[in-house]
Tab-separated table of C-alpha atoms and ligand atoms in Angstrom:
chain	number	residue	atom	x	y	z
W	1	MET	CA	-0.021	-0.018	-0.027
W	2	SER	CA	1.512	3.421	-0.975
W	3	LYS	CA	1.445	6.265	1.455
W	4	PHE	CA	-0.629	8.304	-0.979
W	5	ASP	CA	-2.795	5.418	-2.121
W	6	ILE	CA	-5.314	6.176	0.586
W	7	ASP	CA	-8.913	6.944	-0.265
W	8	PRO	CA	-9.467	10.402	1.339
W	9	GLY	CA	-13.185	9.505	1.748
W	10	ALA	CA	-12.430	6.336	3.749
W	11	PRO	CA	-12.055	6.310	7.476
W	12	TRP	CA	-8.556	7.401	8.459
W	13	PRO	CA	-6.154	5.967	9.495
W	14	PRO	CA	-6.854	2.629	7.827
W	15	ARG	CA	-6.949	-0.389	10.229
W	16	ASP	CA	-5.290	-2.566	7.597
W	17	TYR	CA	-2.089	-0.450	7.323
W	18	LEU	CA	-0.251	-3.233	9.129
W	19	LEU	CA	2.834	-3.405	6.749
W	20	PRO	CA	3.428	-7.078	7.599
W	21	ASP	CA	6.269	-7.393	5.037
W	22	LEU	CA	8.395	-4.821	6.749
W	23	GLY	CA	10.798	-5.214	9.628
W	24	PHE	CA	10.040	-4.480	13.271
W	25	GLY	CA	11.687	-1.030	13.496
W	26	THR	CA	9.971	0.083	10.226
W	27	ARG	CA	6.594	-1.083	11.473
W	28	ALA	CA	7.191	0.676	14.847
W	29	VAL	CA	7.645	3.971	13.023
W	30	HIS	CA	4.995	3.657	10.254
W	31	ALA	CA	2.332	0.914	10.926
W	32	GLY	CA	-1.080	2.521	11.372
W	33	GLN	CA	0.356	5.921	10.523
W	34	PRO	CA	0.358	6.865	6.815
W	35	PRO	CA	0.527	10.605	6.377
W	36	GLU	CA	-2.814	12.260	7.129
W	37	PRO	CA	-4.391	12.709	3.653
W	38	ARG	CA	-5.899	16.109	3.951
W	39	THR	CA	-2.806	18.030	5.026
W	40	GLY	CA	0.000	15.391	4.659
W	41	ALA	CA	0.782	15.692	8.400
W	42	VAL	CA	3.523	13.133	8.969
W	43	MET	CA	2.836	12.634	12.640
W	44	VAL	CA	-0.670	11.454	13.636
W	45	PRO	CA	-2.579	14.504	14.921
W	46	ILE	CA	-4.026	14.539	18.463
W	47	TYR	CA	-7.693	14.454	17.633
W	48	GLN	CA	-8.870	16.269	20.736
W	49	THR	CA	-12.531	16.009	20.032
W	50	SER	CA	-15.402	14.238	21.674
W	51	THR	CA	-17.686	14.154	18.624
W	52	TYR	CA	-17.588	14.293	14.829
W	53	ALA	CA	-19.715	16.160	12.292
W	54	GLN	CA	-21.838	13.902	10.147
W	55	PRO	CA	-22.645	14.665	6.485
W	56	GLY	CA	-26.212	13.397	6.935
W	57	VAL	CA	-28.317	11.376	9.287
W	58	GLY	CA	-27.028	7.825	9.377
W	59	ASP	CA	-23.943	8.839	7.366
W	60	HIS	CA	-20.491	9.429	8.947
W	61	LEU	CA	-16.796	9.322	8.078
W	62	GLY	CA	-15.974	6.371	10.309
W	63	TYR	CA	-16.212	8.249	13.517
W	64	GLU	CA	-19.322	9.215	15.519
W	65	TYR	CA	-18.331	9.726	19.140
W	66	ALA	CA	-14.953	9.552	20.815
W	67	ARG	CA	-15.667	6.830	23.321
W	68	THR	CA	-16.452	4.599	20.349
W	69	GLY	CA	-13.529	5.759	18.233
W	70	ASN	CA	-10.762	8.295	17.782
W	71	PRO	CA	-8.269	8.427	14.889
W	72	THR	CA	-5.239	8.868	17.240
W	73	ARG	CA	-6.324	5.733	19.098
W	74	THR	CA	-6.938	3.819	15.824
W	75	ALA	CA	-3.333	4.558	14.758
W	76	LEU	CA	-1.997	3.298	18.073
W	77	GLU	CA	-4.170	0.189	17.993
W	78	THR	CA	-3.051	-0.564	14.460
W	79	CYS	CA	0.653	0.025	15.206
W	80	LEU	CA	0.511	-2.330	18.293
W	81	ALA	CA	-1.389	-4.946	16.345
W	82	SER	CA	1.299	-4.815	13.662
W	83	LEU	CA	4.099	-5.254	16.202
W	84	GLU	CA	2.392	-8.238	17.828
W	85	HIS	CA	1.625	-9.947	14.464
W	86	ALA	CA	-2.086	-9.448	15.241
W	87	THR	CA	-4.918	-8.223	13.005
W	88	HIS	CA	-6.732	-6.290	15.727
W	89	GLY	CA	-5.656	-3.930	18.464
W	90	VAL	CA	-7.863	-2.660	21.195
W	91	CYS	CA	-6.484	0.023	23.591
W	92	PHE	CA	-7.518	0.792	27.135
W	93	SER	CA	-6.765	3.398	29.726
W	94	SER	CA	-4.346	1.238	31.668
W	95	GLY	CA	-2.851	-2.286	31.756
W	96	CYS	CA	-5.341	-3.148	34.494
W	97	ALA	CA	-8.238	-1.916	32.339
W	98	ALA	CA	-6.954	-4.226	29.452
W	99	THR	CA	-6.821	-7.197	32.044
W	100	SER	CA	-10.309	-6.304	33.319
W	101	MET	CA	-11.810	-6.250	29.833
W	102	MET	CA	-10.311	-9.719	29.238
W	103	CYS	CA	-12.100	-10.897	32.387
W	104	HIS	CA	-15.276	-9.254	31.246
W	105	THR	CA	-15.285	-11.661	28.214
W	106	LEU	CA	-15.968	-14.376	30.824
W	107	ARG	CA	-19.248	-15.422	32.504
W	108	PRO	CA	-19.964	-16.348	36.108
W	109	GLY	CA	-19.021	-20.083	36.519
W	110	ASP	CA	-16.115	-19.714	34.086
W	111	HIS	CA	-12.620	-20.590	35.384
W	112	VAL	CA	-9.160	-19.186	34.740
W	113	VAL	CA	-5.742	-20.780	35.371
W	114	SER	CA	-3.221	-18.099	36.119
W	115	SER	CA	0.560	-17.885	36.703
W	116	ASP	CA	1.136	-17.822	40.472
W	117	ASP	CA	3.418	-14.797	40.409
W	118	VAL	CA	1.432	-12.464	38.189
W	119	TYR	CA	1.726	-8.721	38.498
W	120	GLY	CA	0.265	-7.679	41.884
W	121	GLY	CA	-2.421	-5.551	40.332
W	122	THR	CA	-3.509	-8.542	38.215
W	123	TRP	CA	-3.757	-10.752	41.279
W	124	ARG	CA	-5.746	-8.132	43.107
W	125	LEU	CA	-8.144	-7.691	40.092
W	126	PHE	CA	-8.637	-11.466	39.857
W	127	THR	CA	-9.147	-12.195	43.606
W	128	SER	CA	-10.880	-9.088	44.863
W	129	ILE	CA	-12.967	-8.003	41.918
W	130	PHE	CA	-13.675	-10.947	39.555
W	131	GLU	CA	-13.756	-13.835	42.004
W	132	PRO	CA	-16.646	-12.247	43.954
W	133	LEU	CA	-18.471	-11.933	40.582
W	134	GLY	CA	-18.442	-15.725	40.142
W	135	ILE	CA	-15.316	-16.356	38.100
W	136	GLY	CA	-12.948	-19.024	39.526
W	137	PHE	CA	-9.146	-18.620	39.557
W	138	THR	CA	-6.480	-21.234	40.194
W	139	PHE	CA	-2.934	-19.934	40.573
W	140	VAL	CA	-0.175	-22.387	39.597
W	141	ASP	CA	3.495	-22.415	39.021
W	142	MET	CA	3.427	-22.440	35.230
W	143	THR	CA	6.964	-23.811	34.941
W	144	ASP	CA	5.332	-27.078	36.220
W	145	HIS	CA	3.289	-28.222	33.120
W	146	ASP	CA	1.669	-31.157	34.931
W	147	ALA	CA	0.389	-28.780	37.650
W	148	VAL	CA	-1.091	-26.575	34.862
W	149	ARG	CA	-2.778	-29.572	33.203
W	150	ALA	CA	-4.166	-30.698	36.577
W	151	ALA	CA	-5.597	-27.274	37.226
W	152	VAL	CA	-7.608	-27.147	33.937
W	153	ARG	CA	-11.266	-27.882	34.405
W	154	PRO	CA	-14.159	-28.287	31.903
W	155	SER	CA	-15.157	-24.684	32.872
W	156	THR	CA	-11.647	-23.344	32.172
W	157	LYS	CA	-11.958	-20.614	29.513
W	158	MET	CA	-8.528	-18.833	29.892
W	159	LEU	CA	-4.889	-19.537	30.776
W	160	TRP	CA	-3.322	-16.326	32.047
W	161	VAL	CA	0.408	-16.404	31.378
W	162	GLU	CA	2.952	-13.774	32.416
W	163	THR	CA	6.520	-14.238	31.258
W	164	PRO	CA	9.059	-13.081	32.339
W	165	THR	CA	7.533	-12.597	35.729
W	166	ASN	CA	8.072	-9.834	38.302
W	167	PRO	CA	10.421	-9.583	40.168
W	168	LEU	CA	11.742	-13.108	39.922
W	169	LEU	CA	11.965	-13.158	36.090
W	170	LYS	CA	10.587	-16.682	35.869
W	171	ILE	CA	10.137	-17.838	32.197
W	172	VAL	CA	7.044	-19.700	31.201
W	173	ASP	CA	6.941	-21.871	28.008
W	174	ILE	CA	4.263	-20.071	25.961
W	175	ALA	CA	3.821	-22.754	23.235
W	176	ALA	CA	3.386	-25.423	25.920
W	177	MET	CA	0.761	-23.225	27.675
W	178	ALA	CA	-1.047	-22.572	24.354
W	179	ASN	CA	-1.212	-26.361	23.731
W	180	ILE	CA	-2.658	-27.083	27.188
W	181	ALA	CA	-5.155	-24.240	26.816
W	182	HIS	CA	-6.377	-25.429	23.425
W	183	ALA	CA	-6.542	-29.075	24.487
W	184	GLY	CA	-8.993	-27.891	27.105
W	185	GLY	CA	-10.975	-25.575	24.809
W	186	ALA	CA	-9.570	-22.449	26.479
W	187	ARG	CA	-7.786	-19.330	25.290
W	188	CYS	CA	-4.172	-18.697	26.119
W	189	VAL	CA	-3.545	-15.023	27.032
W	190	VAL	CA	0.022	-13.663	27.557
W	191	ASP	CA	0.947	-10.506	29.434
W	192	ASN	CA	3.901	-9.396	27.280
W	193	THR	CA	4.696	-6.278	29.202
W	194	PHE	CA	8.198	-7.241	30.342
W	195	ALA	CA	9.427	-8.794	27.053
W	196	THR	CA	7.706	-6.423	24.666
W	197	PRO	CA	6.851	-7.388	21.051
W	198	TYR	CA	10.515	-6.621	20.226
W	199	PHE	CA	11.795	-9.650	22.145
W	200	GLN	CA	8.810	-11.979	22.257
W	201	SER	CA	5.856	-12.820	19.924
W	202	PRO	CA	3.300	-14.832	21.912
W	203	LEU	CA	0.838	-15.053	18.998
W	204	ARG	CA	3.482	-16.671	16.810
W	205	LEU	CA	3.950	-19.253	19.639
W	206	GLY	CA	0.343	-20.126	19.666
W	207	ALA	CA	-1.259	-17.750	22.130
W	208	ASP	CA	-4.659	-16.247	21.353
W	209	ALA	CA	-4.200	-12.791	22.742
W	210	VAL	CA	-1.444	-10.529	24.139
W	211	VAL	CA	-2.076	-7.984	26.877
W	212	HIS	CA	0.178	-5.053	27.545
W	213	SER	CA	0.653	-2.411	30.209
W	214	THR	CA	1.797	0.226	27.618
W	215	THR	CA	2.766	2.290	30.723
W	216	LYS	CA	6.107	0.431	30.765
W	217	TYR	CA	8.430	-0.185	27.709
W	218	ILE	CA	5.848	0.734	25.041
W	219	GLY	CA	5.378	4.242	26.322
W	220	GLY	CA	8.939	4.028	27.445
W	221	HIS	CA	9.343	7.495	29.037
W	222	SER	CA	7.351	7.094	32.286
W	223	ASP	CA	4.926	9.839	31.180
W	224	VAL	CA	1.748	7.917	30.372
W	225	VAL	CA	-0.475	5.061	31.688
W	226	GLY	CA	-2.146	2.755	29.101
W	227	GLY	CA	-3.006	-0.730	28.156
W	228	ALA	CA	-3.821	-2.866	25.101
W	229	VAL	CA	-5.003	-6.281	23.933
W	230	LEU	CA	-3.765	-7.574	20.539
W	231	THR	CA	-5.333	-10.594	18.755
W	232	SER	CA	-6.167	-12.134	15.498
W	233	ASP	CA	-9.201	-13.744	16.904
W	234	ASP	CA	-12.169	-11.911	15.219
W	235	ASP	CA	-14.797	-12.880	17.865
W	236	LEU	CA	-12.580	-11.871	20.736
W	237	ALA	CA	-11.705	-8.551	19.016
W	238	ASN	CA	-15.344	-7.766	18.425
W	239	ARG	CA	-16.228	-8.502	21.958
W	240	LEU	CA	-13.333	-6.265	23.190
W	241	PHE	CA	-14.431	-3.368	20.932
W	242	THR	CA	-17.947	-3.734	22.413
W	243	LEU	CA	-16.467	-3.728	25.921
W	244	GLN	CA	-14.277	-0.698	25.115
W	245	ASN	CA	-17.320	1.250	23.890
W	246	SER	CA	-19.697	-0.018	26.570
W	247	MET	CA	-17.535	0.181	29.592
W	248	GLY	CA	-15.692	3.276	28.459
W	249	ALA	CA	-12.178	2.419	29.795
W	250	MET	CA	-10.507	3.885	26.660
W	251	PRO	CA	-7.366	6.052	26.529
W	252	GLY	CA	-7.610	9.733	25.589
W	253	PRO	CA	-5.954	11.060	22.420
W	254	GLN	CA	-3.033	12.749	24.117
W	255	ASP	CA	-2.121	9.496	25.856
W	256	CYS	CA	-2.369	7.634	22.531
W	257	PHE	CA	-0.141	10.190	20.930
W	258	LEU	CA	2.550	9.756	23.644
W	259	GLN	CA	2.403	6.004	23.208
W	260	LEU	CA	2.758	6.305	19.405
W	261	ARG	CA	5.716	8.631	19.995
W	262	GLY	CA	7.257	6.080	22.384
W	263	LEU	CA	6.691	3.195	19.939
W	264	LYS	CA	8.811	4.856	17.263
W	265	THR	CA	11.938	4.091	19.298
W	266	LEU	CA	10.906	0.861	20.961
W	267	HIS	CA	13.418	-1.235	18.932
W	268	LEU	CA	16.321	1.147	19.638
W	269	ARG	CA	15.501	1.351	23.382
W	270	MET	CA	15.056	-2.415	23.820
W	271	ARG	CA	18.450	-3.061	22.278
W	272	GLN	CA	20.128	-0.699	24.744
W	273	HIS	CA	17.989	-1.855	27.780
W	274	ALA	CA	18.985	-5.447	27.085
W	275	ALA	CA	22.610	-4.737	26.323
W	276	SER	CA	23.081	-2.863	29.586
W	277	ALA	CA	21.014	-5.227	31.623
W	278	GLY	CA	23.022	-8.191	30.363
W	279	ALA	CA	26.289	-6.340	31.125
W	280	LEU	CA	25.194	-5.466	34.703
W	281	ALA	CA	23.884	-9.009	35.269
W	282	ASP	CA	27.346	-10.393	34.363
W	283	TRP	CA	29.102	-7.816	36.504
W	284	LEU	CA	26.808	-8.433	39.549
W	285	SER	CA	27.346	-12.146	39.151
W	286	ASP	CA	30.954	-11.722	40.088
W	287	HIS	CA	30.368	-9.272	42.898
W	288	ALA	CA	31.402	-10.285	46.374
W	289	GLU	CA	28.505	-8.479	48.038
W	290	VAL	CA	25.874	-10.247	45.874
W	291	ASP	CA	24.329	-13.668	46.781
W	292	ALA	CA	22.458	-14.300	43.576
W	293	VAL	CA	21.562	-12.584	40.282
W	294	ILE	CA	18.362	-13.286	38.371
W	295	TYR	CA	18.444	-12.517	34.667
W	296	PRO	CA	17.017	-14.846	31.974
W	297	GLY	CA	20.134	-14.235	29.849
W	298	LEU	CA	22.452	-15.927	32.389
W	299	PRO	CA	23.219	-19.533	31.626
W	300	GLY	CA	22.518	-20.371	35.267
W	301	HIS	CA	18.914	-19.081	35.140
W	302	PRO	CA	16.642	-22.119	35.703
W	303	GLN	CA	14.660	-21.432	32.517
W	304	HIS	CA	17.457	-19.989	30.429
W	305	ALA	CA	16.924	-22.590	27.668
W	306	ILE	CA	13.218	-21.691	27.226
W	307	ALA	CA	14.099	-17.950	27.352
W	308	ALA	CA	16.734	-18.518	24.705
W	309	SER	CA	14.350	-20.319	22.396
W	310	GLN	CA	11.174	-18.225	22.737
W	311	MET	CA	12.725	-14.731	23.200
W	312	ARG	CA	14.975	-12.759	20.806
W	313	GLY	CA	16.552	-10.915	23.750
W	314	PHE	CA	16.416	-11.095	27.514
W	315	GLY	CA	15.014	-7.753	28.394
W	316	GLY	CA	16.004	-4.830	30.587
W	317	MET	CA	15.024	-6.115	34.131
W	318	VAL	CA	17.622	-7.560	36.541
W	319	SER	CA	17.038	-8.694	40.097
W	320	PHE	CA	19.752	-9.500	42.571
W	321	GLU	CA	20.095	-10.516	46.250
W	322	LEU	CA	22.269	-8.108	48.196
W	323	ARG	CA	24.100	-9.767	51.028
W	324	GLY	CA	22.657	-8.628	54.370
W	325	SER	CA	19.358	-7.443	55.863
W	326	LEU	CA	16.239	-5.710	54.519
W	327	ALA	CA	17.672	-2.636	56.224
W	328	ARG	CA	20.813	-2.806	54.109
W	329	ALA	CA	18.704	-3.275	50.963
W	330	GLU	CA	16.690	-0.174	51.865
W	331	ALA	CA	19.827	1.824	52.470
W	332	PHE	CA	21.308	0.599	49.237
W	333	VAL	CA	18.391	1.753	47.096
W	334	ALA	CA	18.349	5.132	48.893
W	335	ALA	CA	22.083	5.572	48.233
W	336	THR	CA	22.007	5.586	44.344
W	337	ARG	CA	22.147	8.809	42.463
W	338	VAL	CA	21.546	7.819	38.755
W	339	PHE	CA	19.106	4.964	39.560
W	340	THR	CA	15.909	6.548	40.912
W	341	LEU	CA	14.202	4.867	43.823
W	342	ALA	CA	10.751	4.160	42.400
W	343	GLU	CA	8.152	1.536	41.531
W	344	SER	CA	7.320	0.899	37.837
W	345	LEU	CA	9.719	0.082	35.057
W	346	GLY	CA	10.427	0.266	31.390
W	347	GLY	CA	11.350	3.968	31.030
W	348	VAL	CA	14.475	5.499	29.598
W	349	GLU	CA	15.708	6.214	33.155
W	350	SER	CA	16.979	3.504	35.487
W	351	LEU	CA	14.865	2.647	38.488
W	352	ILE	CA	15.650	0.678	41.597
W	353	GLU	CA	13.429	-0.800	44.298
W	354	VAL	CA	13.227	-3.352	47.078
W	355	PRO	CA	10.236	-5.662	46.240
W	356	ALA	CA	9.921	-6.970	49.920
W	357	ALA	CA	9.322	-3.360	51.087
W	358	MET	CA	7.705	-1.798	48.069
W	359	THR	CA	5.962	-3.488	45.110
W	360	HIS	CA	5.458	-6.774	47.052
W	361	ALA	CA	5.011	-5.432	50.588
W	362	SER	CA	1.411	-6.621	50.567
W	363	VAL	CA	2.525	-10.203	50.056
W	364	PRO	CA	2.794	-11.789	53.515
W	365	PRO	CA	6.454	-12.459	54.581
W	366	ALA	CA	5.963	-16.271	54.657
W	367	VAL	CA	4.560	-16.249	51.131
W	368	ARG	CA	7.375	-13.984	49.946
W	369	LYS	CA	9.866	-16.420	51.365
W	370	LYS	CA	8.102	-19.399	49.786
W	371	ILE	CA	8.042	-17.873	46.314
W	372	GLY	CA	11.633	-16.658	46.588
W	373	ILE	CA	11.356	-12.901	47.215
W	374	ALA	CA	14.246	-12.476	49.712
W	375	ASP	CA	14.429	-9.474	51.981
W	376	GLY	CA	17.645	-8.415	50.265
W	377	LEU	CA	16.192	-8.688	46.762
W	378	ILE	CA	16.690	-5.563	44.666
W	379	ARG	CA	15.064	-5.053	41.313
W	380	LEU	CA	16.644	-2.861	38.599
W	381	SER	CA	14.840	-1.446	35.628
W	382	VAL	CA	17.920	-0.714	33.596
W	383	GLY	CA	17.529	2.514	31.539
W	384	VAL	CA	19.411	3.843	28.565
W	385	GLU	CA	21.958	5.996	30.497
W	386	GLU	CA	25.717	5.257	29.977
W	387	LEU	CA	26.544	1.805	31.331
W	388	VAL	CA	29.738	3.168	33.009
W	389	ASP	CA	27.635	5.598	35.025
W	390	LEU	CA	25.148	2.864	36.106
W	391	LYS	CA	28.019	0.667	37.259
W	392	SER	CA	29.730	3.388	39.258
W	393	ASP	CA	26.424	4.367	40.811
W	394	LEU	CA	25.910	0.835	42.096
W	395	THR	CA	29.576	0.634	43.131
W	396	ALA	CA	29.124	3.672	45.301
W	397	ALA	CA	26.022	2.230	46.865
W	398	PHE	CA	27.837	-1.032	47.648
W	399	GLU	CA	30.611	0.923	49.367
W	400	GLU	CA	28.308	3.270	51.199
W	401	THR	CA	26.296	0.427	52.735
W	402	ARG	CA	29.188	-1.889	53.595
X	1	LIG	C1	2.293	-2.480	35.316
X	1	LIG	C2	1.855	-3.876	34.877
X	1	LIG	C3	0.483	-4.152	34.715
X	1	LIG	C4	-0.556	-3.160	35.004
X	1	LIG	O1	-0.638	-2.079	34.141
X	1	LIG	P1	-1.052	-0.547	34.547
X	1	LIG	O2	-0.770	0.148	33.275
X	1	LIG	O3	-0.222	-0.147	35.711
X	1	LIG	O4	-2.468	-0.630	34.914
X	1	LIG	C5	0.167	-5.390	34.294
X	1	LIG	N1	1.116	-6.356	34.035
X	1	LIG	C6	2.435	-6.130	34.199
X	1	LIG	C7	3.418	-7.165	33.919
X	1	LIG	C8	2.858	-4.888	34.630
X	1	LIG	O5	4.168	-4.629	34.854
C-alpha cells in the first residue's frame, strides 16, 4: 500500500495499514500511521474532540463519538497490532483496564488458570474484583506443566500467562501453555509487558491474545499510563471493541499520541536496555556482596533454555540479592544517584526498588519467602543511560552500605 494510495473519503487511519512485509523498526515507525491525507501531516494529529460532524443522518466518516472511536487511538491500535503480528488492536486506559476487559469476556461459572506470580495488580483484580463476581481462579507455578494440566477444568476458559515474571523473572513456556489451553478448549492469554513485542511474539507461539501495560516499555518514558489487547481472533476482538465502547475504559488522544511517539523508538530502546541489563547481570554475578543474580540471559537461570528459544533478547530487568538485611537493601536503594528509587519500570531512566518493602510489601512475609522474594532482593529497571555511570552508581551504593 502506497502512502498516498489512501482513499481520502475512507475512515482514516486505515486499520489494515499493518505493513506485515516490513521489519520491526519500520513497522514501529510507520504501521497505522500513513501521512494524514488532507494536510499530509507526517505525525498522527492529536484528535482532541469528543464528537464528529456527520454529512447526513445515518452517514459518517468512520467516527461518530470519541468513546467509540478516535483516529489517534486507531493509529496506536493498528501499530501495536502490527508489532504483535495481530490483525486487531484494542487500547484501554491502563494495563489493569485491559486485563479487566479480558475478564469481562467471561461469565459467572467460568474458570481461569493463572501464573502464580502475576503482577500484583492482576492478582488483586482477579481475587478481589472478579472472583466475587463468580469467576474462578487457580494460581499455579506455570513452569510445572503437569500442575497446569491438573488445574484445567471443563469450565476453564482462559490460561493467564505472564513471562518473564516480576520480580523473579521466571520464564514460562508459551507454546506449551497454548497447547494445554487449546486441548482444554480455553484461550491462552499472555501478558507481554516485560518482554515487549521486540523480544517476544506470543501469537507466533500459539497464544490467542497478548495483553500489555503500555505504561512500561511501550510508552517508554514514564509519562503515560495505558493498556492494550492484541489478537487475530475476530470474535474476541469484536467482544473487546464492544467492551471498550460499553464500559468506556478507553485512553484519551493525548495519551495515545505519547504511546505512538514512544513506539517509534521501541526497537532502539530495547536493544540498549537489554545490552546494559546483560552487562550489569554479568558484572553483579561476580560481585562479592551479591548472593544471587536473576536474569534470563544468564546460563545459570533455571529457565534459560526456554528464554533463549522463545525470546529474541532477555529484556531490561535484573534482580539481585544483596548480602545482608532488609535494612541494608533499603539503605542501598536510597544511596543511588543515577538509579531513581521508584516503582514501575520500562522507562529510559534507570529505576531501583526493594520488592519486599515496596511492590510486594502486601505479600505476607511467609509467602514472599516461599516464592523466593528475599528481603535483600533488589530489582533494577535498567535504563538507557551510559553503562559506566550505572556501574559506578551501584559501586558507590555497595561501598556506602558496607
Ligand atoms: C504495570 C503492569 C500491569 C498493570 O498495568 P497498569 O498500566 O499499571 O495498569 C500489568 N502487568 C504487568 C506485567 C505490569 O508490569
